[in-house]
Tab-separated table of C-alpha atoms and ligand atoms in Angstrom:
chain	number	residue	atom	x	y	z
A	1	UNK	CA	-66.290	138.534	74.435
A	2	UNK	CA	-67.707	137.249	77.732
A	3	UNK	CA	-64.258	136.227	79.035
A	4	UNK	CA	-62.802	139.665	78.256
A	5	UNK	CA	-65.875	141.353	79.736
A	6	UNK	CA	-65.340	139.640	83.066
A	7	UNK	CA	-61.566	140.117	83.095
A	8	UNK	CA	-60.898	143.498	81.522
A	9	UNK	CA	-64.055	145.505	82.157
A	10	UNK	CA	-63.862	146.346	85.844
A	11	UNK	CA	-66.718	144.597	87.595
A	12	UNK	CA	-68.480	146.026	90.609
A	13	UNK	CA	-71.568	143.804	90.452
A	14	UNK	CA	-71.089	140.198	91.596
A	15	UNK	CA	-73.792	139.009	89.184
A	16	UNK	CA	-74.048	141.203	86.057
A	17	UNK	CA	-76.711	140.127	83.573
A	18	UNK	CA	-73.909	139.960	80.949
A	19	UNK	CA	-76.215	140.190	77.975
A	20	UNK	CA	-74.130	140.707	74.852
A	21	UNK	CA	-75.750	143.466	72.815
A	22	UNK	CA	-75.684	143.589	69.017
A	23	UNK	CA	-78.150	146.412	68.388
A	24	UNK	CA	-81.204	148.173	69.794
A	25	UNK	CA	-84.199	149.782	68.168
A	26	UNK	CA	-87.429	151.268	69.512
A	27	UNK	CA	-88.417	149.362	72.643
A	28	UNK	CA	-86.234	146.359	71.784
A	29	UNK	CA	-82.649	145.397	72.525
A	30	UNK	CA	-81.097	142.487	70.572
A	31	UNK	CA	-78.393	140.142	71.834
A	32	UNK	CA	-75.538	138.680	69.808
A	33	UNK	CA	-77.782	135.776	68.706
A	34	UNK	CA	-80.325	138.376	67.503
A	35	UNK	CA	-82.743	137.378	70.257
A	36	UNK	CA	-85.101	140.306	70.926
A	37	UNK	CA	-85.686	141.648	74.447
A	38	UNK	CA	-88.556	144.013	75.129
A	39	UNK	CA	-87.033	146.799	77.211
A	40	UNK	CA	-88.872	147.626	80.442
A	41	UNK	CA	-85.780	149.339	81.922
A	42	UNK	CA	-84.775	151.942	79.296
A	43	UNK	CA	-81.155	151.903	80.395
A	44	UNK	CA	-82.391	152.638	83.939
A	45	UNK	CA	-84.738	155.487	82.992
A	46	UNK	CA	-82.309	157.002	80.465
A	47	UNK	CA	-83.669	156.071	77.021
A	48	UNK	CA	-86.644	158.424	77.102
A	49	UNK	CA	-87.575	157.872	73.438
A	50	UNK	CA	-86.397	154.270	73.197
A	51	UNK	CA	-83.411	153.142	71.191
A	52	UNK	CA	-82.034	154.508	67.953
A	53	UNK	CA	-84.696	157.237	67.697
A	54	UNK	CA	-84.280	158.718	64.217
A	55	UNK	CA	-84.472	162.355	65.395
A	56	UNK	CA	-81.846	161.833	68.097
A	57	UNK	CA	-79.541	159.869	65.777
A	58	UNK	CA	-79.857	162.548	63.090
A	59	UNK	CA	-79.159	165.365	65.554
A	60	UNK	CA	-76.027	163.561	66.732
A	61	UNK	CA	-74.829	162.944	63.172
A	62	UNK	CA	-75.454	166.550	62.155
A	63	UNK	CA	-73.554	167.906	65.164
A	64	UNK	CA	-70.616	165.522	64.638
A	65	UNK	CA	-70.347	166.888	61.092
A	66	UNK	CA	-70.316	170.511	62.385
A	67	UNK	CA	-68.022	170.274	65.395
A	68	UNK	CA	-67.453	168.116	68.489
A	69	UNK	CA	-65.388	169.395	71.440
A	70	UNK	CA	-63.931	172.835	70.856
A	71	UNK	CA	-63.357	174.363	74.281
A	72	UNK	CA	-63.925	173.888	78.013
A	73	UNK	CA	-67.324	174.737	79.473
A	74	UNK	CA	-68.626	178.277	79.275
A	75	UNK	CA	-65.918	179.995	77.188
A	76	UNK	CA	-67.268	179.785	73.649
A	77	UNK	CA	-70.851	180.252	72.506
A	78	UNK	CA	-71.880	176.804	71.262
A	79	UNK	CA	-75.360	176.841	69.825
A	80	UNK	CA	-76.530	173.353	70.966
A	81	UNK	CA	-75.668	174.201	74.600
A	82	UNK	CA	-77.378	177.576	74.526
A	83	UNK	CA	-80.495	176.195	72.822
A	84	UNK	CA	-80.707	173.395	75.408
A	85	UNK	CA	-80.333	175.717	78.421
A	86	UNK	CA	-82.959	178.099	76.984
A	87	UNK	CA	-85.355	175.249	76.170
A	88	UNK	CA	-85.086	173.951	79.729
A	89	UNK	CA	-85.562	177.439	81.205
A	90	UNK	CA	-88.602	178.078	78.969
A	91	UNK	CA	-90.242	174.937	80.327
A	92	UNK	CA	-89.449	175.507	84.005
A	93	UNK	CA	-90.765	177.957	86.584
A	94	UNK	CA	-89.210	181.457	86.395
A	95	UNK	CA	-86.699	180.916	89.210
A	96	UNK	CA	-85.219	177.878	87.458
A	97	UNK	CA	-83.735	179.859	84.602
A	98	UNK	CA	-79.981	179.243	84.556
A	99	UNK	CA	-78.533	175.853	83.698
A	100	UNK	CA	-75.096	174.347	84.269
A	101	UNK	CA	-74.550	171.299	82.061
A	102	UNK	CA	-72.485	168.365	83.327
A	103	UNK	CA	-71.475	164.930	82.042
A	104	UNK	CA	-73.517	162.871	84.468
A	105	UNK	CA	-76.099	162.972	87.228
A	106	UNK	CA	-73.595	162.604	90.031
A	107	UNK	CA	-71.652	165.626	88.765
A	108	UNK	CA	-74.864	167.608	88.721
A	109	UNK	CA	-75.365	166.684	92.378
A	110	UNK	CA	-71.793	167.789	93.127
A	111	UNK	CA	-72.410	171.126	91.416
A	112	UNK	CA	-75.708	171.669	93.242
A	113	UNK	CA	-74.160	170.957	96.663
A	114	UNK	CA	-71.239	173.301	95.975
A	115	UNK	CA	-73.638	175.961	94.766
A	116	UNK	CA	-75.763	175.745	97.908
A	117	UNK	CA	-72.703	175.929	100.173
A	118	UNK	CA	-71.247	178.845	98.255
A	119	UNK	CA	-74.538	180.804	98.089
A	120	UNK	CA	-75.542	180.387	101.733
A	121	UNK	CA	-72.031	180.456	103.222
A	122	UNK	CA	-73.066	177.403	105.284
A	123	UNK	CA	-71.789	173.848	105.117
A	124	UNK	CA	-74.417	171.547	106.616
A	125	UNK	CA	-76.433	169.471	104.164
A	126	UNK	CA	-79.558	167.524	105.096
A	127	UNK	CA	-80.408	164.455	103.033
A	128	UNK	CA	-82.828	161.557	103.275
A	129	UNK	CA	-82.274	158.039	104.508
A	130	UNK	CA	-82.202	155.643	101.543
A	131	UNK	CA	-81.838	158.584	99.147
A	132	UNK	CA	-79.615	158.167	96.078
A	133	UNK	CA	-77.874	161.061	94.342
A	134	UNK	CA	-74.814	159.552	92.622
A	135	UNK	CA	-71.580	157.783	93.382
A	136	UNK	CA	-68.766	160.323	93.425
A	137	UNK	CA	-67.665	161.147	96.957
A	138	UNK	CA	-69.686	164.327	97.462
A	139	UNK	CA	-72.866	162.804	96.026
A	140	UNK	CA	-72.245	159.591	97.929
A	141	UNK	CA	-71.995	161.606	101.158
A	142	UNK	CA	-75.667	162.573	100.750
A	143	UNK	CA	-76.792	159.037	99.869
A	144	UNK	CA	-78.603	157.619	102.847
A	145	UNK	CA	-77.397	154.022	102.711
A	146	UNK	CA	-74.702	153.531	105.316
A	147	UNK	CA	-74.032	149.955	104.251
A	148	UNK	CA	-72.640	151.404	100.993
A	149	UNK	CA	-71.048	154.519	102.470
A	150	UNK	CA	-69.196	153.060	105.453
A	151	UNK	CA	-66.465	151.402	103.389
A	152	UNK	CA	-65.579	154.754	101.833
A	153	UNK	CA	-65.544	157.044	104.887
A	154	UNK	CA	-64.435	159.703	105.587
A	155	UNK	CA	-66.788	161.271	103.057
A	156	UNK	CA	-67.715	164.978	103.265
A	157	UNK	CA	-68.537	166.086	106.808
A	158	UNK	CA	-71.622	167.969	108.001
A	159	UNK	CA	-74.305	165.723	106.496
A	160	UNK	CA	-77.421	164.943	108.570
A	161	UNK	CA	-80.096	162.480	107.552
A	162	UNK	CA	-83.854	162.727	107.888
A	163	UNK	CA	-86.586	160.228	107.102
A	164	UNK	CA	-88.406	160.934	103.837
A	165	UNK	CA	-92.067	161.865	104.406
A	166	UNK	CA	-91.510	162.382	108.150
A	167	UNK	CA	-92.604	165.935	109.026
A	168	UNK	CA	-91.291	165.787	112.592
A	169	UNK	CA	-87.750	165.251	111.260
A	170	UNK	CA	-87.950	168.687	109.616
A	171	UNK	CA	-86.873	170.120	112.994
A	172	UNK	CA	-83.358	169.089	111.980
A	173	UNK	CA	-83.359	171.808	109.328
A	174	UNK	CA	-81.926	174.899	111.043
A	175	UNK	CA	-80.118	178.156	110.305
A	176	UNK	CA	-76.926	176.093	110.007
A	177	UNK	CA	-78.344	174.235	107.014
A	178	UNK	CA	-77.070	175.184	103.567
A	179	UNK	CA	-79.414	172.848	101.709
A	180	UNK	CA	-81.805	169.977	101.905
A	181	UNK	CA	-81.375	167.530	99.057
A	182	UNK	CA	-84.137	165.057	98.278
A	183	UNK	CA	-85.260	162.994	95.340
A	184	UNK	CA	-88.704	164.180	94.309
A	185	UNK	CA	-89.731	160.516	94.243
A	186	UNK	CA	-87.268	158.298	96.070
A	187	UNK	CA	-85.871	155.861	93.497
A	188	UNK	CA	-83.471	153.335	95.002
A	189	UNK	CA	-85.575	153.246	98.174
A	190	UNK	CA	-88.477	151.708	96.217
A	191	UNK	CA	-90.163	154.455	94.163
A	192	UNK	CA	-91.643	156.236	97.155
A	193	UNK	CA	-93.779	159.299	96.435
A	194	UNK	CA	-93.910	162.285	98.768
A	195	UNK	CA	-97.161	162.301	100.774
A	196	UNK	CA	-99.169	164.840	102.805
A	197	UNK	CA	-97.694	167.861	101.080
A	198	UNK	CA	-94.267	166.789	102.343
A	199	UNK	CA	-92.170	168.640	99.767
A	200	UNK	CA	-93.998	171.920	100.394
A	201	UNK	CA	-93.414	171.472	104.132
A	202	UNK	CA	-89.692	170.993	103.487
A	203	UNK	CA	-89.625	174.061	101.258
A	204	UNK	CA	-91.449	176.159	103.880
A	205	UNK	CA	-88.939	175.111	106.507
A	206	UNK	CA	-86.012	175.866	104.169
A	207	UNK	CA	-87.420	179.313	103.416
A	208	UNK	CA	-87.874	179.985	107.112
A	209	UNK	CA	-84.239	179.235	107.998
A	210	UNK	CA	-82.599	180.507	104.798
A	211	UNK	CA	-81.650	177.085	103.436
A	212	UNK	CA	-82.010	175.973	99.825
A	213	UNK	CA	-84.131	173.046	98.666
A	214	UNK	CA	-82.453	170.875	96.014
A	215	UNK	CA	-84.751	168.382	94.309
A	216	UNK	CA	-83.076	165.532	92.475
A	217	UNK	CA	-85.041	165.048	89.258
A	218	UNK	CA	-82.489	162.754	87.661
A	219	UNK	CA	-84.920	159.868	87.538
A	220	UNK	CA	-88.335	161.502	88.041
A	221	UNK	CA	-87.677	164.224	85.444
A	222	UNK	CA	-87.984	164.420	81.663
A	223	UNK	CA	-91.569	163.366	81.318
A	224	UNK	CA	-91.450	160.106	83.202
A	225	UNK	CA	-94.091	160.972	85.826
A	226	UNK	CA	-96.720	162.728	83.720
A	227	UNK	CA	-95.092	166.178	83.887
A	228	UNK	CA	-91.810	167.378	82.410
A	229	UNK	CA	-90.392	167.401	85.951
A	230	UNK	CA	-91.660	165.367	88.869
A	231	UNK	CA	-91.903	168.316	91.278
A	232	UNK	CA	-94.699	169.766	89.139
A	233	UNK	CA	-96.906	166.959	90.500
A	234	UNK	CA	-96.493	168.201	94.060
A	235	UNK	CA	-96.875	171.989	93.672
A	236	UNK	CA	-93.474	172.703	95.128
A	237	UNK	CA	-90.893	174.787	93.304
A	238	UNK	CA	-87.402	174.172	94.720
A	239	UNK	CA	-84.432	176.561	94.619
A	240	UNK	CA	-82.271	174.137	92.646
A	241	UNK	CA	-82.982	171.009	90.606
A	242	UNK	CA	-80.601	168.407	89.326
A	243	UNK	CA	-81.411	166.538	86.135
A	244	UNK	CA	-79.725	163.850	84.077
A	245	UNK	CA	-80.485	160.364	82.734
A	246	UNK	CA	-83.463	160.816	80.346
A	247	UNK	CA	-82.438	164.346	79.375
A	248	UNK	CA	-79.789	162.968	77.008
A	249	UNK	CA	-82.151	160.485	75.336
A	250	UNK	CA	-79.482	157.775	75.813
A	251	UNK	CA	-76.413	160.028	75.838
A	252	UNK	CA	-74.493	160.958	79.022
A	253	UNK	CA	-75.617	164.188	80.579
A	254	UNK	CA	-76.460	166.024	83.801
A	255	UNK	CA	-77.529	169.540	84.740
A	256	UNK	CA	-78.035	171.630	87.835
A	257	UNK	CA	-80.504	174.438	87.419
A	258	UNK	CA	-81.290	177.434	89.612
A	259	UNK	CA	-82.007	181.165	89.501
A	260	UNK	CA	-79.597	183.499	87.756
A	261	UNK	CA	-78.936	185.161	91.119
A	262	UNK	CA	-77.982	181.968	92.916
A	263	UNK	CA	-75.960	180.557	90.004
A	264	UNK	CA	-74.127	183.838	89.556
A	265	UNK	CA	-72.170	183.341	92.791
A	266	UNK	CA	-70.012	180.698	91.088
A	267	UNK	CA	-68.431	183.466	89.006
A	268	UNK	CA	-66.473	185.331	91.714
A	269	UNK	CA	-64.672	184.699	95.029
A	270	UNK	CA	-63.327	182.410	93.769
A	271	UNK	CA	-63.848	182.768	90.055
A	272	UNK	CA	-64.361	179.499	88.194
A	273	UNK	CA	-66.442	178.137	91.083
A	274	UNK	CA	-67.292	175.028	89.058
A	275	UNK	CA	-65.424	173.907	85.972
A	276	UNK	CA	-65.607	171.032	83.514
A	277	UNK	CA	-63.909	170.182	80.229
A	278	UNK	CA	-66.662	168.165	78.599
A	279	UNK	CA	-69.853	169.166	80.443
A	280	UNK	CA	-72.356	170.467	77.868
A	281	UNK	CA	-70.558	168.659	75.022
A	282	UNK	CA	-72.175	169.885	71.807
A	283	UNK	CA	-72.994	166.408	70.493
A	284	UNK	CA	-74.655	165.457	73.756
A	285	UNK	CA	-76.469	168.798	73.899
A	286	UNK	CA	-77.752	168.201	70.341
A	287	UNK	CA	-79.090	164.787	71.401
A	288	UNK	CA	-80.749	166.355	74.458
A	289	UNK	CA	-82.322	169.079	72.318
A	290	UNK	CA	-83.774	166.485	69.931
A	291	UNK	CA	-85.084	164.470	72.896
A	292	UNK	CA	-86.711	167.443	74.626
A	293	UNK	CA	-88.218	168.855	71.421
A	294	UNK	CA	-89.794	165.524	70.534
A	295	UNK	CA	-91.031	165.007	74.083
A	296	UNK	CA	-92.609	168.463	74.209
A	297	UNK	CA	-94.249	168.201	70.793
A	298	UNK	CA	-95.703	164.670	71.074
A	299	UNK	CA	-98.245	163.619	73.726
A	300	UNK	CA	-95.791	161.277	75.377
A	301	UNK	CA	-95.697	163.025	78.742
A	302	UNK	CA	-99.480	162.949	79.321
A	303	UNK	CA	-99.651	159.401	77.930
A	304	UNK	CA	-97.350	158.113	80.711
A	305	UNK	CA	-100.342	158.339	83.063
A	306	UNK	CA	-102.581	156.334	80.718
A	307	UNK	CA	-99.798	153.756	80.376
A	308	UNK	CA	-99.421	153.660	84.164
A	309	UNK	CA	-103.134	152.860	84.537
A	310	UNK	CA	-102.814	150.052	81.998
A	311	UNK	CA	-99.774	148.544	83.726
A	312	UNK	CA	-101.502	148.741	87.120
A	313	UNK	CA	-104.564	146.981	85.609
A	314	UNK	CA	-102.504	144.209	84.029
A	315	UNK	CA	-100.163	143.549	86.953
A	316	UNK	CA	-102.621	142.062	89.402
A	317	UNK	CA	-101.235	138.864	90.915
A	318	UNK	CA	-101.227	137.180	94.346
A	319	UNK	CA	-97.452	137.644	94.634
A	320	UNK	CA	-97.581	141.403	93.929
A	321	UNK	CA	-98.305	143.291	97.130
A	322	UNK	CA	-98.205	146.781	95.665
A	323	UNK	CA	-97.286	148.825	92.600
A	324	UNK	CA	-95.373	151.935	93.625
A	325	UNK	CA	-94.418	155.051	91.735
A	326	UNK	CA	-95.972	157.339	89.157
A	327	UNK	CA	-96.300	157.387	85.356
A	328	UNK	CA	-93.631	155.192	83.834
A	329	UNK	CA	-91.488	155.184	86.988
A	330	UNK	CA	-93.097	152.111	88.523
A	331	UNK	CA	-92.009	149.243	90.747
A	332	UNK	CA	-93.925	146.044	91.373
A	333	UNK	CA	-93.329	145.081	94.986
A	334	UNK	CA	-93.414	141.341	95.698
A	335	UNK	CA	-93.336	139.415	98.953
A	336	UNK	CA	-89.628	138.625	99.100
A	337	UNK	CA	-86.409	139.643	97.355
A	338	UNK	CA	-85.957	136.039	96.168
A	339	UNK	CA	-89.284	136.269	94.304
A	340	UNK	CA	-88.197	139.574	92.740
A	341	UNK	CA	-84.936	138.061	91.515
A	342	UNK	CA	-86.650	134.949	90.149
A	343	UNK	CA	-89.181	137.032	88.221
A	344	UNK	CA	-86.465	139.300	86.790
A	345	UNK	CA	-84.350	136.346	85.652
A	346	UNK	CA	-87.263	134.236	84.329
A	347	UNK	CA	-88.543	137.247	82.390
A	348	UNK	CA	-85.103	137.790	80.890
A	349	UNK	CA	-85.220	134.233	79.549
A	350	UNK	CA	-88.625	134.980	78.063
A	351	UNK	CA	-87.328	138.118	76.320
A	352	UNK	CA	-88.250	140.924	78.743
A	353	UNK	CA	-85.745	143.239	80.414
A	354	UNK	CA	-86.554	144.051	84.043
A	355	UNK	CA	-84.198	145.152	86.812
A	356	UNK	CA	-83.719	145.588	90.561
A	357	UNK	CA	-83.811	148.787	92.627
A	358	UNK	CA	-80.738	149.730	94.648
A	359	UNK	CA	-81.980	149.509	98.227
A	360	UNK	CA	-85.359	147.727	97.974
A	361	UNK	CA	-84.793	144.057	97.187
A	362	UNK	CA	-88.516	143.271	96.893
A	363	UNK	CA	-88.979	145.662	93.968
A	364	UNK	CA	-89.102	144.901	90.273
A	365	UNK	CA	-88.244	148.007	88.240
A	366	UNK	CA	-90.649	148.920	85.425
A	367	UNK	CA	-89.323	152.008	83.661
A	368	UNK	CA	-89.818	151.462	79.933
A	369	UNK	CA	-89.118	154.102	77.286
A	370	UNK	CA	-91.929	156.683	77.184
A	371	UNK	CA	-92.496	155.632	73.587
A	372	UNK	CA	-93.601	152.142	74.627
A	373	UNK	CA	-96.851	151.158	72.876
A	374	UNK	CA	-99.965	149.624	74.411
A	375	UNK	CA	-99.282	146.339	72.606
A	376	UNK	CA	-95.760	146.287	74.024
A	377	UNK	CA	-97.124	146.950	77.503
A	378	UNK	CA	-99.578	144.021	77.094
A	379	UNK	CA	-96.745	141.799	75.918
A	380	UNK	CA	-94.337	142.779	78.724
A	381	UNK	CA	-96.946	142.520	81.480
A	382	UNK	CA	-98.043	139.083	80.183
A	383	UNK	CA	-94.447	137.918	80.518
A	384	UNK	CA	-94.262	139.247	84.094
A	385	UNK	CA	-97.511	137.438	85.004
A	386	UNK	CA	-96.247	134.223	83.354
A	387	UNK	CA	-92.999	134.452	85.373
A	388	UNK	CA	-94.956	135.141	88.585
A	389	UNK	CA	-97.190	132.127	87.894
A	390	UNK	CA	-94.131	129.897	87.511
A	391	UNK	CA	-92.692	131.236	90.793
A	392	UNK	CA	-96.059	130.709	92.499
A	393	UNK	CA	-96.214	127.098	91.198
A	394	UNK	CA	-92.799	126.365	92.806
A	395	UNK	CA	-93.763	128.119	96.025
B	401	PLP	C1	-82.033	160.007	91.639
B	401	PLP	C2	-80.652	159.848	91.065
B	401	PLP	N1	-79.724	160.758	91.325
B	401	PLP	C3	-78.479	160.672	90.827
B	401	PLP	C4	-78.111	159.612	90.023
B	401	PLP	C5	-76.706	159.544	89.474
B	401	PLP	O1	-76.689	159.763	88.104
B	401	PLP	P1	-75.460	159.218	87.242
B	401	PLP	O2	-75.490	157.739	87.338
B	401	PLP	O3	-75.719	159.748	85.868
B	401	PLP	O4	-74.226	159.796	87.834
B	401	PLP	C6	-79.045	158.626	89.740
B	401	PLP	C7	-78.670	157.460	88.932
B	401	PLP	O5	-79.179	156.379	89.093
B	401	PLP	C8	-80.350	158.745	90.265
B	401	PLP	O6	-81.291	157.826	90.012
């Protein structure tokens, strides 16, 4: 299997972990030798309720028995899609009431950017340095990591970059700007929270010049930061949000969400302003419905903050300089990227899944399923401390 993996499955990482999976359940993933790994990654913030959650599995099975794909997006009334869009709207502020479902986060970003350009009649987009919004060419154009982007230029023109949390940079938002796109909490950059009312300042500036604020909730959304969506922590209601990852509970999904008025402009001049064959697939929508319903009925969202406190208490070590992030979107920052890599690889050997962040080499990603128990947190954090101690001993 390993030989075929490296030859036939296109590789874009020079050093994939190459763990061969046999099954996964709850907070554990098992390799082909049945070795158990406690999952502190959750498929990179996607497995909101862990693995093989009975309610999600049952919803998928039920929907497969009823129907799978029947028609392209938006032509037929498919109950799982409609229920999902209504459920999202019911749990969002009034102006975030109309949902366009996509297959992935990057497609949601594409849709949101098109929507902002179409609604404002402007083309300039402002994005943040070290921001990450996906890897298709439009989304990549608003990712603020030139080392990645330069090999693929020309990307879409008219993108300007600002520094996240820098209020002076907001002068760059003008009446030429269609939209400002930001992650609510910067992910790849190192789990950086907005400070000093930053998001509200951006929104105020957008409102002043007639631009739209798009907040990327693909990683900070779906309960991970103590609220259903991350922006609720910062009292700022954007014009558009993009969601994905955890919304599908382990199935591929994305969504861009806005007011009925804004979204309505995709219907005319030209008609079919955004189209997809599989976006909103009924089986995926059924999985998302099961995920959201469970999340909203259990105390999992509030508990993320209690779990955060526990992790912060347990992860005190001379090599950890800081724990960044909120809820169960946390990163332990260590002194060097070599230390981060050693801890991630040593922990893997000891049966704990950790991972890197895209642009911050000194970060160790801690984004377990929201269903992680206290005992599992103790166990995982003990492994991290053990790995750190071993690295410190070799220092
Ligand atoms: C903040 C953010 N936006 C967009 C994306 C892209 O989502 P996807 O990989 O589903 O296309 C990601 C994925 O890591 C993300 O973290």
